[in-house]
Amino acid sequence: MRRVLVTGGGSGIGRAVARDFAAGGDHVTIAGRRLDALQETDGGRGMECRTADVADEASMKALFDTPFDIVVANAGMGRAARVADTSLDLWNTTLAVTLTGVFLTFREALAGMKSGGRLIAISSIAGLHGEANTAAYAAAKHGVMGLVKSLALEVARHGITCNAVCPGWVDTPMAETAVANVMKRFDIGRDEAEARVFGQKPSGRIVKPEEVAAAVRYLASPEATMVNGHGLVITGGET
Ligand SMILES: NC(=O)c1ccc[n+]([C@@H]2O[C@H](COP(=O)([O-])OP(=O)(O)OC[C@H]3O[C@@H](n4cnc5c(N)ncnc54)[C@H](OP(=O)(O)O)[C@@H]3O)[C@@H](O)[C@H]2O)c1
């Protein structure tokens, strides 16, 4: 049975990824700061729920007290702000969770990972191109892509792959918060706020968390053994 770790498993994409692996018969550990959210993801599926802060080195060292075959670095955060309005605190927090959190997750995972292991980051299309009003988030996600591509070269000879998925907007609490903030800030209705936040979508909709989970499942599969250092875009054609 494969042992899988998903950080940020208490909601959104992490929840869908964790449930997808559990449905496939894998032993799944989910990590995050809120135990109640992790337990809700589990919902009797037999997952191991571990509280951890991905930005805290000691916390991450403690999380890897057993080895994993598949590690999904999903935890991340971002808040809209123009560069001129981005406080140093917001900048540092965004990089600590969204970039350094992935570094700590992967570094700790490497110690116990055997040939066939999989390191998968949930990046974003914000890691591939610039996005006005979210520079700290985009900088962190670009950093994730640099980490993934570099680490892939280090682990390839050990039979391990390191890849990322790069979704556009996904229907999760993060997207809901962005829409709610725009509704409040501009005093507009949901339809207009969704149009402003999500923009025009070739497919007419944003991505479902389960569609990201399916891409992660592929990257974790034996069929993806020669896919390494890649960022798999999931946008329905937007990028
Ligand atoms: N939604 C989108 O449109 C979208 C698009 C592209 C990429 N992404 C990326 O997908 C990932 C998941 O996002 P989501 O949309 O599912 O957002 P979400 O619902 O807000 O989930 C984020 C998860 O990360 C966890 N987390 C945050 N800070 C943490 C920390 N310091 N330590 C441990 N866990 C932490 C949260 O749990 P706790 O609060 O309990 O710790 C939460 O479970 C993120 O990396 C995000 O950047 C999202």
XYZ file of N, CA and C and ligand atoms in Angstrom:
765
model
N 0.849 -1.202 0.000
C 0.000 0.000 0.000
C 0.888 1.256 0.000
N 0.612 2.175 -0.916
C 1.426 3.397 -0.990
C 1.078 4.320 0.181
N 2.100 4.961 0.712
C 1.864 5.941 1.791
C 1.922 7.348 1.184
N 0.836 8.098 1.363
C 0.685 9.416 0.730
C 0.545 10.494 1.794
N 1.237 11.615 1.613
C 1.048 12.785 2.469
C 0.508 13.938 1.631
N -0.527 14.593 2.128
C -1.070 15.784 1.468
C -1.086 16.915 2.489
N -0.319 17.989 2.246
C -0.387 19.137 3.147
C -1.582 20.012 2.743
N -2.120 20.731 3.705
C -3.314 21.535 3.426
C -4.485 20.641 3.039
N -4.566 19.488 3.691
C -5.592 18.505 3.337
C -6.964 18.796 3.912
N -7.089 19.908 4.650
C -8.355 20.186 5.330
C -9.394 20.913 4.498
N -9.064 21.258 3.258
C -10.075 21.957 2.442
C -9.682 21.926 0.970
N -10.599 22.381 0.137
C -10.320 22.661 -1.266
C -9.611 21.559 -2.035
N -8.530 21.943 -2.707
C -7.788 21.013 -3.562
C -7.181 19.877 -2.729
N -6.612 20.220 -1.587
C -5.991 19.202 -0.735
C -6.996 18.137 -0.312
N -8.198 18.563 0.009
C -9.259 17.617 0.393
C -9.583 16.676 -0.773
N -9.728 17.242 -1.971
C -10.055 16.411 -3.143
C -8.923 15.436 -3.460
N -7.682 15.902 -3.350
C -6.525 15.040 -3.625
C -6.463 13.900 -2.611
N -6.638 14.237 -1.337
C -6.569 13.223 -0.280
C -7.669 12.169 -0.465
N -8.880 12.617 -0.757
C -9.987 11.664 -0.935
C -9.783 10.804 -2.174
N -9.178 11.375 -3.211
C -8.907 10.614 -4.433
C -7.922 9.474 -4.145
N -6.844 9.785 -3.427
C -5.874 8.731 -3.097
C -6.505 7.681 -2.171
N -7.301 8.140 -1.203
C -7.938 7.194 -0.274
C -8.890 6.264 -1.027
N -9.610 6.830 -1.998
C -10.547 6.013 -2.783
C -9.804 4.959 -3.601
N -8.542 5.244 -3.940
C -7.738 4.303 -4.704
C -7.048 3.268 -3.838
N -7.282 3.319 -2.526
C -6.733 2.310 -1.630
C -5.396 2.657 -1.014
N -4.941 3.902 -1.179
C -3.665 4.305 -0.584
C -3.841 4.670 0.888
N -2.752 4.556 1.656
C -2.768 5.028 3.047
C -2.466 6.520 3.014
N -3.421 7.337 3.476
C -3.310 8.790 3.318
C -3.140 9.494 4.662
N -2.131 10.350 4.731
C -1.952 11.248 5.870
C -2.220 12.670 5.384
N -3.037 13.405 6.124
C -3.292 14.802 5.756
C -2.800 15.706 6.882
N -2.233 16.852 6.477
C -1.650 17.771 7.455
C -2.174 19.190 7.225
N -2.331 19.912 8.316
C -2.769 21.306 8.254
C -2.815 21.844 9.683
N -3.200 23.099 9.805
C -3.191 23.686 11.152
C -4.474 23.400 11.923
N -5.605 23.138 11.222
C -6.900 22.934 11.895
C -7.283 21.455 11.880
N -7.239 20.849 13.075
C -7.551 19.418 13.174
C -8.995 19.127 12.757
N -9.928 20.013 13.126
C -11.336 19.753 12.789
C -11.539 19.707 11.271
N -10.828 20.555 10.543
C -10.945 20.558 9.081
C -10.387 19.264 8.491
N -9.279 18.798 9.062
C -8.678 17.541 8.588
C -9.628 16.378 8.840
N -10.252 16.380 10.023
C -11.184 15.291 10.363
C -12.404 15.296 9.448
N -12.800 16.504 9.024
C -13.933 16.589 8.093
C -13.544 15.991 6.735
N -12.321 16.247 6.305
C -11.839 15.630 5.056
C -11.863 14.115 5.173
N -11.378 13.612 6.306
C -11.331 12.159 6.514
C -12.740 11.567 6.468
N -13.623 12.096 7.278
C -15.015 11.620 7.279
C -15.144 10.103 7.311
N -14.302 9.454 8.113
C -14.419 8.002 8.263
C -13.693 7.192 7.197
N -12.838 7.842 6.396
C -12.119 7.133 5.328
C -10.824 6.479 5.812
N -10.494 6.652 7.084
C -9.290 6.014 7.624
C -8.016 6.799 7.388
N -8.134 8.098 7.135
C -6.924 8.910 6.954
C -6.302 9.234 8.315
N -4.992 9.471 8.290
C -4.292 9.930 9.489
C -4.277 11.454 9.450
N -4.743 12.099 10.507
C -4.826 13.568 10.550
C -3.727 14.111 11.452
N -2.843 14.949 10.895
C -1.722 15.482 11.670
C -1.718 17.002 11.609
N -1.698 17.661 12.768
C -1.581 19.120 12.746
C -0.117 19.499 12.473
N 0.065 20.443 11.581
C 1.414 20.894 11.216
C 1.314 22.245 10.531
N 2.366 23.034 10.686
C 2.475 24.328 10.001
C 3.619 24.204 9.003
N 3.307 24.292 7.712
C 4.337 24.058 6.692
C 5.446 25.108 6.714
N 5.178 26.254 7.333
C 6.180 27.316 7.372
C 7.117 27.184 8.573
N 6.861 26.177 9.413
C 7.635 26.009 10.644
C 8.534 24.768 10.524
N 9.845 24.974 10.590
C 10.793 23.880 10.341
C 10.621 22.729 11.341
N 10.487 23.055 12.623
C 10.363 21.998 13.632
C 9.085 21.192 13.415
N 8.022 21.896 13.081
C 6.742 21.244 12.825
C 6.863 20.285 11.649
N 7.562 20.682 10.618
C 7.696 19.823 9.439
C 8.628 18.650 9.705
N 9.666 18.864 10.495
C 10.535 17.732 10.862
C 9.733 16.683 11.622
N 8.859 17.135 12.525
C 8.050 16.206 13.323
C 7.064 15.428 12.443
N 6.576 16.076 11.399
C 5.582 15.429 10.516
C 6.175 14.231 9.778
N 7.473 14.296 9.485
C 8.098 13.231 8.697
C 8.772 12.196 9.601
N 8.078 11.788 10.653
C 8.630 10.751 11.519
C 8.504 9.367 10.879
N 7.709 9.266 9.811
C 7.673 8.048 8.999
C 7.822 8.455 7.528
N 8.373 7.553 6.700
C 8.580 7.907 5.286
C 7.300 7.833 4.470
N 7.262 8.578 3.375
C 6.115 8.562 2.456
C 6.603 8.230 1.044
N 5.719 7.596 0.266
C 6.025 7.286 -1.133
C 5.625 8.439 -2.053
N 4.553 9.128 -1.674
C 4.014 10.224 -2.492
C 3.765 11.413 -1.571
N 4.338 12.553 -1.904
C 4.166 13.746 -1.073
C 3.608 14.879 -1.930
N 2.440 15.371 -1.541
C 1.787 16.455 -2.279
C 1.869 17.730 -1.437
N 2.707 18.667 -1.884
C 2.866 19.953 -1.193
C 1.794 20.896 -1.725
N 0.672 20.904 -1.032
C -0.505 21.641 -1.507
C -0.751 22.929 -0.725
N -0.395 22.957 0.553
C -0.712 24.118 1.395
C -0.159 25.401 0.773
N -0.966 26.431 0.777
C -0.527 27.714 0.240
C -1.552 28.772 0.575
N -1.151 30.032 0.449
C -2.078 31.129 0.684
C -1.673 32.320 -0.169
N -2.629 33.211 -0.399
C -2.335 34.435 -1.121
C -3.441 35.435 -0.857
N -3.098 36.706 -0.902
C -4.104 37.758 -0.691
C -3.871 38.845 -1.740
N -4.959 39.337 -2.316
C -4.823 40.350 -3.359
C -4.316 41.664 -2.780
N -3.307 42.226 -3.409
C -2.803 43.564 -3.048
C -1.867 44.032 -4.151
N -2.023 45.297 -4.550
C -1.048 45.854 -5.476
C 0.308 45.887 -4.785
N 1.389 45.876 -5.559
C 2.722 45.904 -4.956
C 2.846 47.105 -4.020
N 2.324 48.248 -4.455
C 2.436 49.473 -3.655
C 1.731 49.336 -2.304
N 0.761 48.428 -2.231
C -0.007 48.242 -0.990
C 0.381 46.965 -0.238
N 1.412 46.272 -0.706
C 1.805 45.010 -0.069
C 2.751 45.289 1.092
N 2.292 44.967 2.299
C 3.146 45.164 3.474
C 4.245 44.112 3.470
N 5.326 44.403 4.184
C 6.409 43.417 4.289
C 5.884 42.160 4.969
N 4.964 42.341 5.900
C 4.394 41.190 6.601
C 3.644 40.271 5.628
N 2.802 40.866 4.767
C 2.067 40.055 3.789
C 3.031 39.361 2.833
N 4.048 40.109 2.381
C 5.060 39.521 1.478
C 5.742 38.323 2.149
N 6.225 38.527 3.377
C 6.969 37.465 4.066
C 6.088 36.262 4.377
N 4.855 36.513 4.811
C 3.951 35.407 5.146
C 3.623 34.590 3.904
N 3.358 35.279 2.789
C 3.016 34.580 1.547
C 4.167 33.687 1.095
N 5.389 34.231 1.143
C 6.537 33.414 0.731
C 6.820 32.286 1.724
N 6.624 32.564 3.014
C 6.910 31.539 4.032
C 6.003 30.324 3.856
N 4.712 30.570 3.627
C 3.770 29.448 3.509
C 3.841 28.826 2.112
N 3.790 29.668 1.095
C 3.548 29.191 -0.275
C 4.813 28.711 -0.973
N 5.963 29.244 -0.586
C 7.230 28.796 -1.202
C 8.089 28.013 -0.207
N 8.417 28.642 0.937
C 9.276 27.943 1.900
C 8.571 26.690 2.418
N 7.252 26.741 2.526
C 6.492 25.561 2.963
C 6.697 24.374 2.032
N 6.759 24.633 0.736
C 6.999 23.555 -0.241
C 8.442 23.052 -0.117
N 9.377 23.981 0.046
C 10.784 23.593 0.234
C 10.939 22.681 1.455
N 10.366 23.082 2.595
C 10.495 22.275 3.813
C 9.819 20.914 3.637
N 8.653 20.907 2.993
C 7.925 19.650 2.770
C 8.775 18.689 1.942
N 9.321 19.176 0.844
C 10.110 18.310 -0.042
C 11.440 17.913 0.619
N 12.089 18.863 1.278
C 13.380 18.529 1.896
C 13.217 17.427 2.929
N 12.200 17.547 3.781
C 11.990 16.526 4.805
C 11.551 15.206 4.185
N 10.791 15.282 3.096
C 10.311 14.051 2.435
C 11.471 13.241 1.856
N 12.521 13.928 1.405
C 13.602 13.260 0.686
C 14.324 12.224 1.534
N 14.441 12.488 2.836
C 15.234 11.614 3.706
C 14.743 10.171 3.648
N 13.423 9.989 3.633
C 12.912 8.610 3.685
C 12.367 8.108 2.363
N 12.508 8.882 1.306
C 11.853 8.508 0.038
C 12.704 7.532 -0.771
N 12.047 6.457 -1.221
C 12.768 5.429 -1.990
C 12.520 5.613 -3.486
N 13.218 4.806 -4.293
C 12.998 4.816 -5.742
C 11.514 4.597 -6.036
N 11.000 5.347 -6.975
C 9.561 5.282 -7.270
C 8.790 6.378 -6.570
N 9.480 7.127 -5.712
C 8.823 8.193 -4.946
C 8.365 9.340 -5.843
N 7.385 10.081 -5.329
C 6.790 11.177 -6.096
C 6.675 12.426 -5.230
N 7.236 13.520 -5.717
C 7.086 14.829 -5.082
C 6.234 15.680 -6.013
N 5.094 16.165 -5.525
C 4.163 16.909 -6.386
C 3.750 18.198 -5.680
N 3.996 19.325 -6.334
C 3.601 20.626 -5.762
C 2.330 21.118 -6.444
N 1.432 21.698 -5.655
C 0.295 22.395 -6.259
C 0.751 23.835 -6.458
N 1.189 24.114 -7.688
C 1.597 25.484 -8.028
C 0.375 26.205 -8.565
N 0.508 26.932 -9.645
C -0.603 27.734 -10.169
C -0.154 28.314 -11.508
N -1.112 28.763 -12.329
C -0.674 29.500 -13.522
C -0.018 30.815 -13.099
N -0.235 31.228 -11.837
C 0.479 32.396 -11.310
C 1.973 32.099 -11.137
N 2.353 30.838 -11.296
C 3.771 30.462 -11.280
C 4.378 30.476 -12.667
N 3.539 30.788 -13.665
C 4.001 30.746 -15.060
C 3.950 32.101 -15.740
N 3.049 32.952 -15.268
C 2.991 34.307 -15.827
C 2.651 35.308 -14.732
N 2.873 36.594 -15.028
C 2.596 37.612 -14.028
C 1.108 37.824 -13.839
N 0.731 38.265 -12.649
C -0.674 38.585 -12.382
C -0.728 39.865 -11.567
N -1.370 40.895 -12.143
C -1.491 42.150 -11.408
C -2.240 41.916 -10.104
N -1.865 42.623 -9.077
C -2.526 42.614 -7.760
C -2.279 41.364 -6.919
N -1.414 40.463 -7.379
C -1.051 39.307 -6.543
C 0.431 38.991 -6.714
N 1.261 40.021 -6.656
C 2.691 39.823 -6.945
C 3.364 38.892 -5.938
N 3.009 39.010 -4.655
C 3.663 38.150 -3.658
C 3.335 36.679 -3.940
N 2.076 36.425 -4.232
C 1.627 35.056 -4.548
C 2.311 34.555 -5.822
N 2.335 35.391 -6.863
C 2.954 34.988 -8.133
C 4.452 34.757 -7.943
N 5.100 35.589 -7.146
C 6.537 35.398 -6.895
C 6.773 34.077 -6.181
N 5.916 33.769 -5.198
C 6.051 32.496 -4.471
C 5.843 31.316 -5.412
N 4.822 31.402 -6.269
C 4.539 30.277 -7.173
C 5.612 30.142 -8.254
N 6.178 31.263 -8.729
C 7.325 31.161 -9.642
C 8.483 30.464 -8.921
N 8.664 30.780 -7.645
C 9.704 30.128 -6.854
C 9.469 28.630 -6.755
N 8.218 28.243 -6.590
C 7.873 26.817 -6.529
C 8.299 26.126 -7.824
N 8.061 26.788 -8.956
C 8.433 26.171 -10.237
C 9.955 26.016 -10.348
N 10.693 27.005 -9.853
C 12.162 26.900 -9.869
C 12.641 25.761 -8.989
N 11.998 25.617 -7.835
C 12.345 24.531 -6.920
C 12.043 23.176 -7.563
N 10.863 23.048 -8.145
C 10.442 21.777 -8.753
C 11.393 21.377 -9.888
N 11.702 22.316 -10.774
C 12.554 21.986 -11.921
C 13.972 21.618 -11.473
N 14.470 22.308 -10.440
C 15.833 22.036 -9.956
C 15.897 20.715 -9.199
N 14.914 20.491 -8.315
C 14.910 19.252 -7.529
C 14.725 18.037 -8.432
N 13.937 18.193 -9.500
C 13.740 17.074 -10.435
C 15.091 16.570 -10.952
N 16.007 17.485 -11.206
C 17.321 17.101 -11.722
C 18.156 16.385 -10.655
N 17.919 16.736 -9.389
C 18.674 16.104 -8.302
C 18.179 14.696 -8.006
N 16.860 14.473 -8.116
C 16.298 13.178 -7.686
C 16.120 12.173 -8.822
N 16.235 12.625 -10.075
C 15.951 11.741 -11.218
C 16.757 10.448 -11.152
N 18.021 10.552 -10.827
C 18.876 9.362 -10.827
C 18.504 8.385 -9.703
N 17.726 8.846 -8.750
C 17.277 7.979 -7.652
C 15.889 7.386 -7.924
N 15.374 7.585 -9.136
C 14.077 7.006 -9.490
C 12.903 7.775 -8.915
N 13.155 9.013 -8.524
C 12.098 9.861 -7.932
C 11.759 10.962 -8.926
N 10.495 11.347 -8.990
C 10.132 12.485 -9.836
C 9.614 13.635 -8.978
N 9.783 14.843 -9.507
C 9.306 16.059 -8.835
C 8.606 16.919 -9.875
N 7.309 17.070 -9.729
C 6.501 17.810 -10.703
C 5.550 18.767 -9.995
N 4.895 19.587 -10.809
C 3.881 20.509 -10.279
C 2.629 20.422 -11.134
N 1.503 20.765 -10.543
C 0.318 21.053 -11.345
C 0.077 22.556 -11.226
N -0.387 23.138 -12.324
C -0.559 24.594 -12.398
C -2.005 24.910 -12.792
N -2.916 24.897 -11.819
C -4.304 25.189 -12.174
C -4.550 26.683 -12.324
N -5.585 27.006 -13.118
C -6.157 28.343 -13.075
C -7.078 28.395 -11.862
N -8.058 29.299 -11.871
C -8.964 29.371 -10.730
C -9.673 28.033 -10.516
N -9.691 27.599 -9.245
C -10.338 26.341 -8.864
C -11.430 26.656 -7.848
N -12.531 25.943 -7.934
C -13.684 26.193 -7.064
C -13.412 25.683 -5.642
N -12.771 26.529 -4.830
C -12.405 26.173 -3.451
C -12.656 27.389 -2.546
N -12.465 27.241 -1.234
C -12.607 28.386 -0.337
C -11.700 29.566 -0.711
N -10.525 29.274 -1.305
C -9.628 30.369 -1.707
C -10.290 31.239 -2.780
N -10.923 30.607 -3.760
C -11.609 31.343 -4.822
C -12.827 32.065 -4.258
N -13.532 31.403 -3.351
C -14.723 32.009 -2.750
C -14.342 33.271 -1.963
N -13.239 33.209 -1.244
C -12.769 34.379 -0.484
C -12.432 35.530 -1.427
N -11.792 35.224 -2.547
C -11.428 36.273 -3.514
C -12.681 36.953 -4.058
N -13.701 36.167 -4.381
C -14.945 36.738 -4.909
C -15.634 37.574 -3.829
N -15.698 37.042 -2.618
C -16.364 37.759 -1.523
C -15.669 39.094 -1.245
N -14.333 39.099 -1.319
C -13.593 40.341 -1.080
C -13.907 41.395 -2.140
N -14.027 40.963 -3.391
C -14.330 41.908 -4.476
C -15.766 42.415 -4.349
N -16.701 41.540 -3.970
C -18.093 41.964 -3.757
C -18.153 43.069 -2.705
N -17.388 42.849 -1.626
C -17.406 43.802 -0.513
C -16.700 45.107 -0.894
N -15.538 44.971 -1.513
C -14.717 46.153 -1.808
C -15.405 47.083 -2.805
N -16.072 46.499 -3.815
C -16.670 47.334 -4.867
C -18.179 47.416 -4.749
N -18.718 46.795 -3.695
C -20.161 46.817 -3.459
C -20.928 46.368 -4.706
N -20.568 45.200 -5.196
C -21.194 44.655 -6.416
C -21.729 43.253 -6.126
N -22.549 42.735 -7.020
C -23.141 41.415 -6.862
C -22.179 40.304 -7.226
N -22.610 39.064 -6.949
C -21.748 37.904 -7.159
C -21.349 37.717 -8.629
N -22.324 37.855 -9.546
C -22.020 37.609 -10.963
C -20.920 38.557 -11.458
N -21.062 39.838 -11.099
C -20.070 40.819 -11.547
C -18.712 40.557 -10.890
N -18.747 40.206 -9.611
C -17.487 39.933 -8.905
C -16.800 38.702 -9.497
N -17.574 37.662 -9.801
C -16.971 36.461 -10.394
C -16.370 36.792 -11.760
N -17.057 37.648 -12.526
C -16.532 38.037 -13.838
C -15.220 38.798 -13.682
N -15.153 39.668 -12.668
C -13.921 40.445 -12.461
C -12.771 39.555 -11.999
N -13.070 38.628 -11.062
C -12.001 37.802 -10.493
C -11.561 36.727 -11.478
N -12.527 36.024 -12.047
C -12.186 34.861 -12.874
C -11.898 35.224 -14.325
N -12.455 36.338 -14.817
C -12.251 36.734 -16.212
C -12.957 35.797 -17.174
N -12.635 35.952 -18.459
C -13.239 35.108 -19.503
C -12.585 33.734 -19.493
N -13.413 32.704 -19.490
C -12.873 31.333 -19.505
C -13.296 30.655 -20.819
N -12.336 30.122 -21.588
C -12.691 29.452 -22.847
C -13.730 28.360 -22.631
N -13.631 27.663 -21.506
C -14.553 26.565 -21.220
C -15.834 27.060 -20.563
N -15.887 28.334 -20.207
C -17.078 28.889 -19.576
C -17.180 28.620 -18.091
N -16.156 28.011 -17.499
C -16.210 27.733 -16.056
C -14.800 27.620 -15.488
N -14.737 27.670 -14.144
C -13.440 27.452 -13.507
C -13.256 25.953 -13.256
N -12.090 25.600 -12.715
C -11.699 24.189 -12.561
C -12.314 23.608 -11.288
N -12.654 22.312 -11.323
C -13.140 21.625 -10.123
C -11.945 21.012 -9.383
N -11.986 21.002 -8.048
C -10.874 20.405 -7.290
C -10.590 18.960 -7.708
N -11.646 18.229 -8.067
C -11.470 16.822 -8.472
C -10.669 16.709 -9.768
N -10.727 17.754 -10.604
C -9.959 17.731 -11.862
C -8.466 17.943 -11.581
N -8.164 18.681 -10.528
C -6.760 18.822 -10.110
C -6.290 17.502 -9.496
N -7.167 16.889 -8.703
C -6.818 15.607 -8.064
C -6.507 14.547 -9.119
N -7.240 14.547 -10.220
C -7.000 13.554 -11.277
C -5.622 13.739 -11.896
N -5.189 15.000 -12.044
C -3.853 15.273 -12.598
C -2.769 14.819 -11.622
N -3.021 15.044 -10.329
C -2.063 14.600 -9.305
C -1.966 13.073 -9.319
N -3.139 12.412 -9.442
C -3.150 10.943 -9.487
C -2.282 10.437 -10.640
N -2.378 11.116 -11.799
C -1.555 10.707 -12.955
C -0.062 10.892 -12.646
N 0.307 12.046 -12.113
C 1.728 12.286 -11.840
C 2.280 11.306 -10.801
N 1.391 10.776 -9.956
C 1.818 9.808 -8.935
C 1.843 8.378 -9.472
N 1.365 8.179 -10.693
C 1.211 6.817 -11.227
C 2.513 6.311 -11.843
N 2.656 4.980 -11.980
C 3.838 4.416 -12.655
C 3.941 4.893 -14.103
N 2.797 5.207 -14.737
C 2.811 5.667 -16.134
C 3.557 7.004 -16.283
N 3.690 7.755 -15.202
C 4.326 9.079 -15.281
C 5.799 9.046 -14.855
N 6.383 7.854 -14.870
C 7.769 7.713 -14.400
C 8.752 8.638 -15.121
N 8.524 8.880 -16.416
C 9.458 9.718 -17.175
C 8.975 11.168 -17.311
N 7.953 11.530 -16.569
C 7.517 12.932 -16.520
C 8.202 13.543 -15.298
N 9.110 14.469 -15.518
C 9.895 14.996 -14.401
C 10.244 16.468 -14.630
N 10.078 17.272 -13.590
C 10.387 18.700 -13.699
C 9.343 19.458 -14.494
N 8.127 18.918 -14.529
C 7.077 19.460 -15.393
C 6.029 20.237 -14.591
N 5.443 21.240 -15.211
C 4.297 21.945 -14.624
C 3.079 21.689 -15.493
N 2.158 20.875 -15.011
C 0.984 20.466 -15.804
C -0.125 21.507 -15.644
N -0.412 22.199 -16.735
C -1.393 23.295 -16.705
C -2.811 22.746 -16.775
N -3.675 23.246 -15.884
C -5.078 22.788 -15.843
C -5.958 24.040 -15.837
N -6.355 24.456 -17.030
C -7.125 25.698 -17.127
C -8.283 25.616 -18.112
N -8.470 24.478 -18.758
C -9.497 24.405 -19.794
C -9.148 25.242 -21.012
N -7.851 25.467 -21.230
C -7.424 26.158 -22.445
C -7.083 27.629 -22.265
N -7.239 28.121 -21.037
C -6.992 29.545 -20.787
C -5.533 29.924 -21.018
N -4.616 29.020 -20.644
C -3.177 29.294 -20.761
C -2.546 28.281 -21.707
N -8.249 27.849 -5.591
C -7.577 28.256 -6.647
O -8.121 28.942 -7.521
C -6.146 27.820 -6.853
C -5.591 27.947 -8.132
C -4.274 27.563 -8.336
C -3.518 27.067 -7.303
N -4.080 26.969 -6.049
C -3.231 26.440 -4.978
O -3.796 25.253 -4.484
C -3.409 25.071 -3.120
C -4.651 24.794 -2.302
O -5.502 25.915 -2.411
P -7.084 25.853 -2.187
O -7.698 26.607 -3.269
O -7.512 24.477 -1.904
O -7.171 26.791 -0.897
P -7.784 26.592 0.552
O -9.103 25.927 0.477
O -7.656 27.923 1.196
O -6.787 25.552 1.218
C -5.510 25.901 1.644
C -5.070 24.844 2.624
O -3.745 25.139 3.046
C -3.686 24.995 4.453
N -2.670 25.879 4.990
C -2.581 27.225 4.847
N -1.522 27.682 5.504
C -0.929 26.603 6.079
C 0.211 26.427 6.900
N 0.974 27.463 7.286
N 0.532 25.180 7.299
C -0.222 24.122 6.938
N -1.303 24.227 6.166
C -1.652 25.452 5.752
C -5.071 25.333 4.966
O -5.372 24.636 6.167
P -5.239 25.296 7.639
O -5.752 26.685 7.513
O -6.045 24.395 8.501
O -3.785 25.223 7.976
C -5.951 24.807 3.852
O -6.343 23.464 4.092
C -2.666 26.336 -2.718
O -1.272 26.120 -2.813
C -3.106 27.339 -3.771
O -2.177 28.355 -3.961
C -5.373 27.322 -5.809
